[in-house]
CSV table of C-alpha atoms in Angstrom, one decimal:
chain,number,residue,atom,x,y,z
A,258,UNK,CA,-34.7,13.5,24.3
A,259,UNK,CA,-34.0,9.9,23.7
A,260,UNK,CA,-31.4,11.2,20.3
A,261,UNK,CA,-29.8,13.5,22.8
A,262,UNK,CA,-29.8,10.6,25.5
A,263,UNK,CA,-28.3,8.4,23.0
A,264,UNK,CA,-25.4,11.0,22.1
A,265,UNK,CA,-24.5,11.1,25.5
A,266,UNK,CA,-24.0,7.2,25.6
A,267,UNK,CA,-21.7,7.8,22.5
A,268,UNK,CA,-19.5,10.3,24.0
A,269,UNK,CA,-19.5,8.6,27.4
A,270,UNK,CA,-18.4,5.2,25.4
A,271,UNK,CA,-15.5,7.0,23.7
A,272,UNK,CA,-14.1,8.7,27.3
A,273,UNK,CA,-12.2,5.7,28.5
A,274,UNK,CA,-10.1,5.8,25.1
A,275,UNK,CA,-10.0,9.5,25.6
A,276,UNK,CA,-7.9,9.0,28.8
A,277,UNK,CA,-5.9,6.5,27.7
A,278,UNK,CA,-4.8,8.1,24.5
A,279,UNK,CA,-4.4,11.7,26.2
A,280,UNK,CA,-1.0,12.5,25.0
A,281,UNK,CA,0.0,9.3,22.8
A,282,UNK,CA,0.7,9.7,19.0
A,283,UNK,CA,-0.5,7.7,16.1
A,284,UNK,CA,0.3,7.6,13.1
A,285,UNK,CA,-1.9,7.7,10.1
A,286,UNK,CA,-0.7,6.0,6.9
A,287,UNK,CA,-3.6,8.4,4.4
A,288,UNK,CA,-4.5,6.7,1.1
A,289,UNK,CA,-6.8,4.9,-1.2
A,290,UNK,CA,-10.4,6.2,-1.4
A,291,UNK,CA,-10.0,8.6,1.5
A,292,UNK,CA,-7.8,10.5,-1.0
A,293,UNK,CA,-10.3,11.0,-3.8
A,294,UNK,CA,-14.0,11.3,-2.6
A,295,UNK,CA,-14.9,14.8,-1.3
A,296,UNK,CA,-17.2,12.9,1.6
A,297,UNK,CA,-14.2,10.8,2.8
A,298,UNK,CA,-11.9,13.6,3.1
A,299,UNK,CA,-14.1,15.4,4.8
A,300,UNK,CA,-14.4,13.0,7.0
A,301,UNK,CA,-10.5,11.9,7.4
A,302,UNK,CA,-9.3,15.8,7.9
A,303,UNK,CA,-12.5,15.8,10.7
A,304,UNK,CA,-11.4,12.5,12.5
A,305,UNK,CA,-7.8,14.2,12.8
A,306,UNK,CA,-8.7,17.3,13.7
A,307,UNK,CA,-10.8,15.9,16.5
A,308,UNK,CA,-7.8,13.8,17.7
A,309,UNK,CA,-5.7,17.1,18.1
A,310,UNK,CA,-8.2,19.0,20.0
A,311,UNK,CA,-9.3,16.0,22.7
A,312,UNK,CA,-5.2,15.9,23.2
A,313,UNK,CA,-4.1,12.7,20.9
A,314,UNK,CA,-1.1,13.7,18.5
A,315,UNK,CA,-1.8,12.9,14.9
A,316,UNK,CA,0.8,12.1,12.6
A,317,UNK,CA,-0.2,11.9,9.0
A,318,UNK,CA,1.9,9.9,6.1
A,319,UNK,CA,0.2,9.5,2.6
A,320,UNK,CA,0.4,8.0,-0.5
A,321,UNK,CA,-0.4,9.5,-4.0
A,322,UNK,CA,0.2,6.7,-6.5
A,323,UNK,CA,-3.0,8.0,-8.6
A,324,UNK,CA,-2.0,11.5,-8.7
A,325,UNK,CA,1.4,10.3,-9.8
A,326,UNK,CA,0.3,8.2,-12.4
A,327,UNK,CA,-2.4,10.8,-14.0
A,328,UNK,CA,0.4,13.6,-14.2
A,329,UNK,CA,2.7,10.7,-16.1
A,330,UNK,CA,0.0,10.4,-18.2
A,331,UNK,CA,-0.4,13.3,-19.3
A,332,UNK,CA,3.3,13.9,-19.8
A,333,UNK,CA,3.3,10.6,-22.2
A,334,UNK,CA,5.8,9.0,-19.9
A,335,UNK,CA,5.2,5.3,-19.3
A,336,UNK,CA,4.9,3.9,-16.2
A,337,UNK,CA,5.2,-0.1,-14.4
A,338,UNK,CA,4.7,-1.9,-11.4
A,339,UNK,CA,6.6,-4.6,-10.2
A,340,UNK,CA,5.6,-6.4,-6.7
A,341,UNK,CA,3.1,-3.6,-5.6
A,342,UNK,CA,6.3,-1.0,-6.5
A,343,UNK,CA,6.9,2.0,-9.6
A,344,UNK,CA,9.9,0.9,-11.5
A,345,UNK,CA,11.3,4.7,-10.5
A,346,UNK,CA,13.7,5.7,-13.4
A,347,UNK,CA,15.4,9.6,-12.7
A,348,UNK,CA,13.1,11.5,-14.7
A,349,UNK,CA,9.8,9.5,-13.1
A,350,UNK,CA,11.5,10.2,-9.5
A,351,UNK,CA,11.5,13.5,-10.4
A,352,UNK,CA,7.5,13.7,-11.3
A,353,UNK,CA,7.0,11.4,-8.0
A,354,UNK,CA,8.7,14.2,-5.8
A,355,UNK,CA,7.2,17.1,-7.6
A,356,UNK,CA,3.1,15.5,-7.2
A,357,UNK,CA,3.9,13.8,-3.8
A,358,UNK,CA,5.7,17.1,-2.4
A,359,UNK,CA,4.5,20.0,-4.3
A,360,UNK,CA,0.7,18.9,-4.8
A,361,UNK,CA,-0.9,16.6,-3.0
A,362,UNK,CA,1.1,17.7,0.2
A,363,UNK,CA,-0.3,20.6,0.0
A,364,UNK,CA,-3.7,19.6,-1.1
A,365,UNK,CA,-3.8,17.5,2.5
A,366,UNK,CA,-2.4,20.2,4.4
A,367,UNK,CA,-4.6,22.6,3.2
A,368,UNK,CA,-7.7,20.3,3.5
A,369,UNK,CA,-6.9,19.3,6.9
A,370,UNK,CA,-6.4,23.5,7.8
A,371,UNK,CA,-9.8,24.3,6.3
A,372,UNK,CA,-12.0,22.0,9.3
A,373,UNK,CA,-9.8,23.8,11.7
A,374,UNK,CA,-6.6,22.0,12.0
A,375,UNK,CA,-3.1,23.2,12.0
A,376,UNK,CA,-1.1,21.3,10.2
A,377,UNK,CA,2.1,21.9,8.3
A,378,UNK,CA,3.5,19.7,5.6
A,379,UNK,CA,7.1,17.7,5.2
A,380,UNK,CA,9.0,15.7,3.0
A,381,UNK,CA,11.8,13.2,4.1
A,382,UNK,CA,14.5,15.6,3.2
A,383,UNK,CA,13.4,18.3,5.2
A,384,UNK,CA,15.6,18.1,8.5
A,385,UNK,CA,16.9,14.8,7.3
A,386,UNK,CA,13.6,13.4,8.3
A,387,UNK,CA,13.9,10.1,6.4
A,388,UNK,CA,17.2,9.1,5.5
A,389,UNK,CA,16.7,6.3,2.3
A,390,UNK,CA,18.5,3.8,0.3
A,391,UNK,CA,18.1,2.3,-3.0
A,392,UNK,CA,16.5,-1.2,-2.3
A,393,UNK,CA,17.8,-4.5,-2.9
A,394,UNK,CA,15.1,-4.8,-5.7
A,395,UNK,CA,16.2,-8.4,-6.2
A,396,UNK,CA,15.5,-9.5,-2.7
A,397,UNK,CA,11.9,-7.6,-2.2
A,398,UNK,CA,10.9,-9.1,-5.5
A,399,UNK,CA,11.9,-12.7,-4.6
A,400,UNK,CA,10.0,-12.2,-1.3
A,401,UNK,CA,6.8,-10.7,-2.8
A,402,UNK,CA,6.9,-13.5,-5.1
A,403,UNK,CA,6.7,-10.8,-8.2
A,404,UNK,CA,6.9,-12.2,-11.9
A,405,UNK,CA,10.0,-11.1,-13.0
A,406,UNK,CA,12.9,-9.7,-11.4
A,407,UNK,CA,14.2,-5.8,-12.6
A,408,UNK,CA,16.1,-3.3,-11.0
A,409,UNK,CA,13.3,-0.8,-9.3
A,410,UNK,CA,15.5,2.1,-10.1
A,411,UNK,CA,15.4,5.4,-8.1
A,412,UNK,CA,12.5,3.2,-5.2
A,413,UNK,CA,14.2,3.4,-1.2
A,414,UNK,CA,13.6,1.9,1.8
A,415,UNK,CA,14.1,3.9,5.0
A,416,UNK,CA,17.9,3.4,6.8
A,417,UNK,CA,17.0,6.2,9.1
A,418,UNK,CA,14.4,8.1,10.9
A,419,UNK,CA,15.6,11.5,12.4
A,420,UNK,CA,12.0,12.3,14.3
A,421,UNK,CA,13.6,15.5,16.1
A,422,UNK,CA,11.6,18.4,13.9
A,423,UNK,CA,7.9,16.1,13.9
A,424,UNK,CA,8.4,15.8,17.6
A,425,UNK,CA,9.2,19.8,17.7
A,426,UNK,CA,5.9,20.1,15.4
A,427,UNK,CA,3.7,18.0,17.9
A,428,UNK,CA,4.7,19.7,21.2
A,429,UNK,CA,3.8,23.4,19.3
A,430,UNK,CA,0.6,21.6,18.7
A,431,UNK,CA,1.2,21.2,14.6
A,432,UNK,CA,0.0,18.4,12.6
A,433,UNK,CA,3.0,16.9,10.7
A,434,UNK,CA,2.0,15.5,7.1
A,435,UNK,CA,4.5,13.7,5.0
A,436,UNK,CA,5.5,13.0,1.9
A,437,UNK,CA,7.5,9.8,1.6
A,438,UNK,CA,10.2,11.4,-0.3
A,439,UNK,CA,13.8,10.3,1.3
A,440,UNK,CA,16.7,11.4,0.8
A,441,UNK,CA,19.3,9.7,0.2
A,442,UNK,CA,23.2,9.4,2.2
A,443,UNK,CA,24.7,10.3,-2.0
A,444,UNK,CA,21.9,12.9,-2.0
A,445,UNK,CA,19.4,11.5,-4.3
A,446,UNK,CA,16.1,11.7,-3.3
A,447,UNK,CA,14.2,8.0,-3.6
A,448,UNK,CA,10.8,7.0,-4.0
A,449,UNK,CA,9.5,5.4,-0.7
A,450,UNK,CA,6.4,3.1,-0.4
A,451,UNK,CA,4.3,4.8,1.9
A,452,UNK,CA,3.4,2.7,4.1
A,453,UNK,CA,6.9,1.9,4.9
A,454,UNK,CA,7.8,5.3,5.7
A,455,UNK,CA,4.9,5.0,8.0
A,456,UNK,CA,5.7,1.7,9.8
A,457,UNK,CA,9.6,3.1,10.8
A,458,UNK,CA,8.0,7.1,11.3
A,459,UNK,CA,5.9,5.6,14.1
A,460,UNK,CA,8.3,3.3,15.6
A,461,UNK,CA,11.0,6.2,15.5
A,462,UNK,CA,8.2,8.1,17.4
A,463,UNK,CA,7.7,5.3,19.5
A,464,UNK,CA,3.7,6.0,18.6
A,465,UNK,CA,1.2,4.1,20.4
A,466,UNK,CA,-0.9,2.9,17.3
A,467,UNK,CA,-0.2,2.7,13.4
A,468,UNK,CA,-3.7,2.8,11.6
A,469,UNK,CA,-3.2,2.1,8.2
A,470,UNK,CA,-6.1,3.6,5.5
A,471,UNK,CA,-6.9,0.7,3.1
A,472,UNK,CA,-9.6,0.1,0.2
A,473,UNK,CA,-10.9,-2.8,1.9
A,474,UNK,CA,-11.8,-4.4,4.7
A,475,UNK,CA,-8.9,-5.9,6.4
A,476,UNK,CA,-6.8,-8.6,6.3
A,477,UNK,CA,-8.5,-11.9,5.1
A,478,UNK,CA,-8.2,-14.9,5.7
A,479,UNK,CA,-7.8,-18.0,3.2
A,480,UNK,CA,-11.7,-18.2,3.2
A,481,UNK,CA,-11.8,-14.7,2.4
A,482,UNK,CA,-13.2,-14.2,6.1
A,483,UNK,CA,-11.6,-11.1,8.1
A,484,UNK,CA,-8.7,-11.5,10.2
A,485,UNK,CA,-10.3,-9.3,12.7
A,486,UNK,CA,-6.6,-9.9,15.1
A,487,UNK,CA,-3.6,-11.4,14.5
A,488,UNK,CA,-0.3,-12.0,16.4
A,489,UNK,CA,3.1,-10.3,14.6
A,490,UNK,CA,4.2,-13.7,14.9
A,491,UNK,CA,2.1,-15.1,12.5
A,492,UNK,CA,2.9,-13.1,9.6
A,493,UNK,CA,5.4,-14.8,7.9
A,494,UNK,CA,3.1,-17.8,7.7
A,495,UNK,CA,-0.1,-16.1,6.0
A,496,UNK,CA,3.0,-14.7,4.0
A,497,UNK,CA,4.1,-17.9,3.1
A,498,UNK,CA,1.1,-19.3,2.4
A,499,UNK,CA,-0.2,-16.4,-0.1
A,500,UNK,CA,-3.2,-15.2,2.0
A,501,UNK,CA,-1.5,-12.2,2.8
A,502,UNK,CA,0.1,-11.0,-0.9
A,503,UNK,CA,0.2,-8.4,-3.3
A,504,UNK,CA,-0.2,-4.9,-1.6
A,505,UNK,CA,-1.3,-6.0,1.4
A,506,UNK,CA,2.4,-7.5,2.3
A,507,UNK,CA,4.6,-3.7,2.7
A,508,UNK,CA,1.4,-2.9,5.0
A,509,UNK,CA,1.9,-6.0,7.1
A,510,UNK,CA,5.5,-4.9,6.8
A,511,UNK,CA,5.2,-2.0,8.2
A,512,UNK,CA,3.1,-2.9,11.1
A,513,UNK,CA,5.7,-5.6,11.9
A,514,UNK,CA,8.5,-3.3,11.6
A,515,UNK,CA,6.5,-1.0,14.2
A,516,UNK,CA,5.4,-3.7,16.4
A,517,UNK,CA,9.0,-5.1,16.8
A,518,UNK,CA,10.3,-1.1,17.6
A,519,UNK,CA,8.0,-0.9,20.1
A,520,UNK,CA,4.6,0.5,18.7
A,521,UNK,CA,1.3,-0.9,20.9
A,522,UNK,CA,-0.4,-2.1,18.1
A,523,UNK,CA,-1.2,-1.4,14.3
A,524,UNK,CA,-4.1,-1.8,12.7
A,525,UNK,CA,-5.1,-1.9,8.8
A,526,UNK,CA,-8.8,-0.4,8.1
A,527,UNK,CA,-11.0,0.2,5.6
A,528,UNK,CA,-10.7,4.0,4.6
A,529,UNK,CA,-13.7,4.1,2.3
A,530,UNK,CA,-16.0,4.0,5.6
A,531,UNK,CA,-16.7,7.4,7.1
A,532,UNK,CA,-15.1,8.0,10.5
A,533,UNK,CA,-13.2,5.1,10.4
A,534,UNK,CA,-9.9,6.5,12.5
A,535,UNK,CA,-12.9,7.2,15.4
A,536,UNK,CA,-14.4,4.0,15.4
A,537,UNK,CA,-11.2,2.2,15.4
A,538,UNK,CA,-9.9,3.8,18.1
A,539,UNK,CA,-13.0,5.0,20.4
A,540,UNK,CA,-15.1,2.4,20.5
A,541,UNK,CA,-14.6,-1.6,21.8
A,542,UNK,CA,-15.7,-3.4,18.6
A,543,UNK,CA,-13.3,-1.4,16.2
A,544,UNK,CA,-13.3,-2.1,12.9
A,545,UNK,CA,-10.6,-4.0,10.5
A,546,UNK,CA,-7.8,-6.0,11.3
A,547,UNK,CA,-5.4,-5.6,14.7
A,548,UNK,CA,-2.0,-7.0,14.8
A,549,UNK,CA,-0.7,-6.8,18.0
């Protein structure tokens, strides 16, 4: 009786977020561990699939760098980062569209369908979704402090979000998934850091949280302590200062990006802990970083 009691408490402890979030949408940048082990994406396509039947609106962006790289591999094409991006020539662009669009895509959509979901998957270009231009590579690099400064090639950053088909998807009660494939105004597709794409889909969809699935922990300080919250305005310092570098700046990016458009707050958490979306957003401890 005391288990069941104890379920009870849970439930009742999660009802006050229920309410508030009745209706909202966040969106969900997918990637990291929570890609590749069975138990975590279990648990991910569970966590959304509960969000959509208590009323929340799910939006779901992912990655697929490994699945990218593993299918350039076995195609013997060679493949580099610079600053945390793929140097994106037109035939890797091409392999980048057809794993992010044709395969995983599908693999999420179908994974999220099989606990009961409803979701349907989208690249940039479909209803001009994300319109994308080449980035200034020089002036990204420069700011992420990279080692040498190329041109990235066929890599975007988004000029436009055109959210009328994800919010057509939501109100038939759909599950939008996307590939951050964009398409350019010259009609090239381009090669869009995920989490990016995320930051300007849920400030186009004025969403009320971006959660952002990370390999680790949060956002640390220079101790190596975690940044449990931290103010948008202080960013640019931790930037500055190195603590926050490498990867971890396009996700603080992002979230700033949103923040600024009118998002309520972003968080970045650790995706390789089971049920994480739930216990950031339905209970009061959360877990990761907040930037508000």
């Amino acid at each position: 009786m005391e288990r069941l009691i104890e379920k009870a408490s849970v439930l009742l402890e999660a009802l006050p977020y229920i309410k508030r979030f009745y209706g909202k949408t966040v969106v969900i940048k997918y990637g990291g561990n929570a890609m590749v082990k069975e138990e975590l994406k279990a648990s991910f396509a569970e966590d959304v699939v509960l969000l959509k039947y208590i009323g929340i609106n799910p939006v779901i962006v992912h990655g697929g760098g490994p699945q990218i790289g593993e299918f350039l591999k076995k195609l013997n094409i060679p493949t580099k980062f610079v600053g945390g991006m793929r140097v994106t020539d037109r035939e890797t662009m091409n392999i980048v569209e057809m794993v992010l669009v044709g395969k995983v895509n599908k693999e999420i959509v179908k994974l999220i369908n099989s606990h009961g979901g409803n979701a349907v998957g989208l690249s940039g270009k479909d209803g001009n979704l994300i319109v994308a231009e080449k980035i200034n590579s020089e002036q990204y690099l420069k700011e992420v402090k990279a080692p040498e400064i190329i041109d990235l090639g066929y890599v975007g950053k988004v000029k436009k979000v055109n959210p009328e088909i994800l919010k057509n998807l939501l109100d038939s009660k759909f599950i939008p998934v996307i590939a951050p494939v964009g398409i350019g105004e010259d009609y090239e597709a381009y090669n869009i850091n995920a989490d990016l794409a995320a930051g300007e889909i849920a400030a186009a969809l004025k969403a009320e949280k971006l959660i952002m699935l990370t390999d680790v922990e949060g956002i640390k300080d220079e101790r190596g302590g975690l940044l449990r919250s931290l103010k948008r305005s202080e960013i640019a310092e931790l930037i500055d200062k190195g603590v926050i570098k490498g990867g971890m700046i396009p996700k603080v990016r992002a979230c700033e990006a949103a923040l600024i458009s009118g998002v309520k707050k972003a968080h970045i958490i650790d995706g390789r802990v089971k049920h994480s979306i739930l216990l950031e957003i339905f209970t009061q401890e959360g877990i990761g970083t907040e930037i508000i």
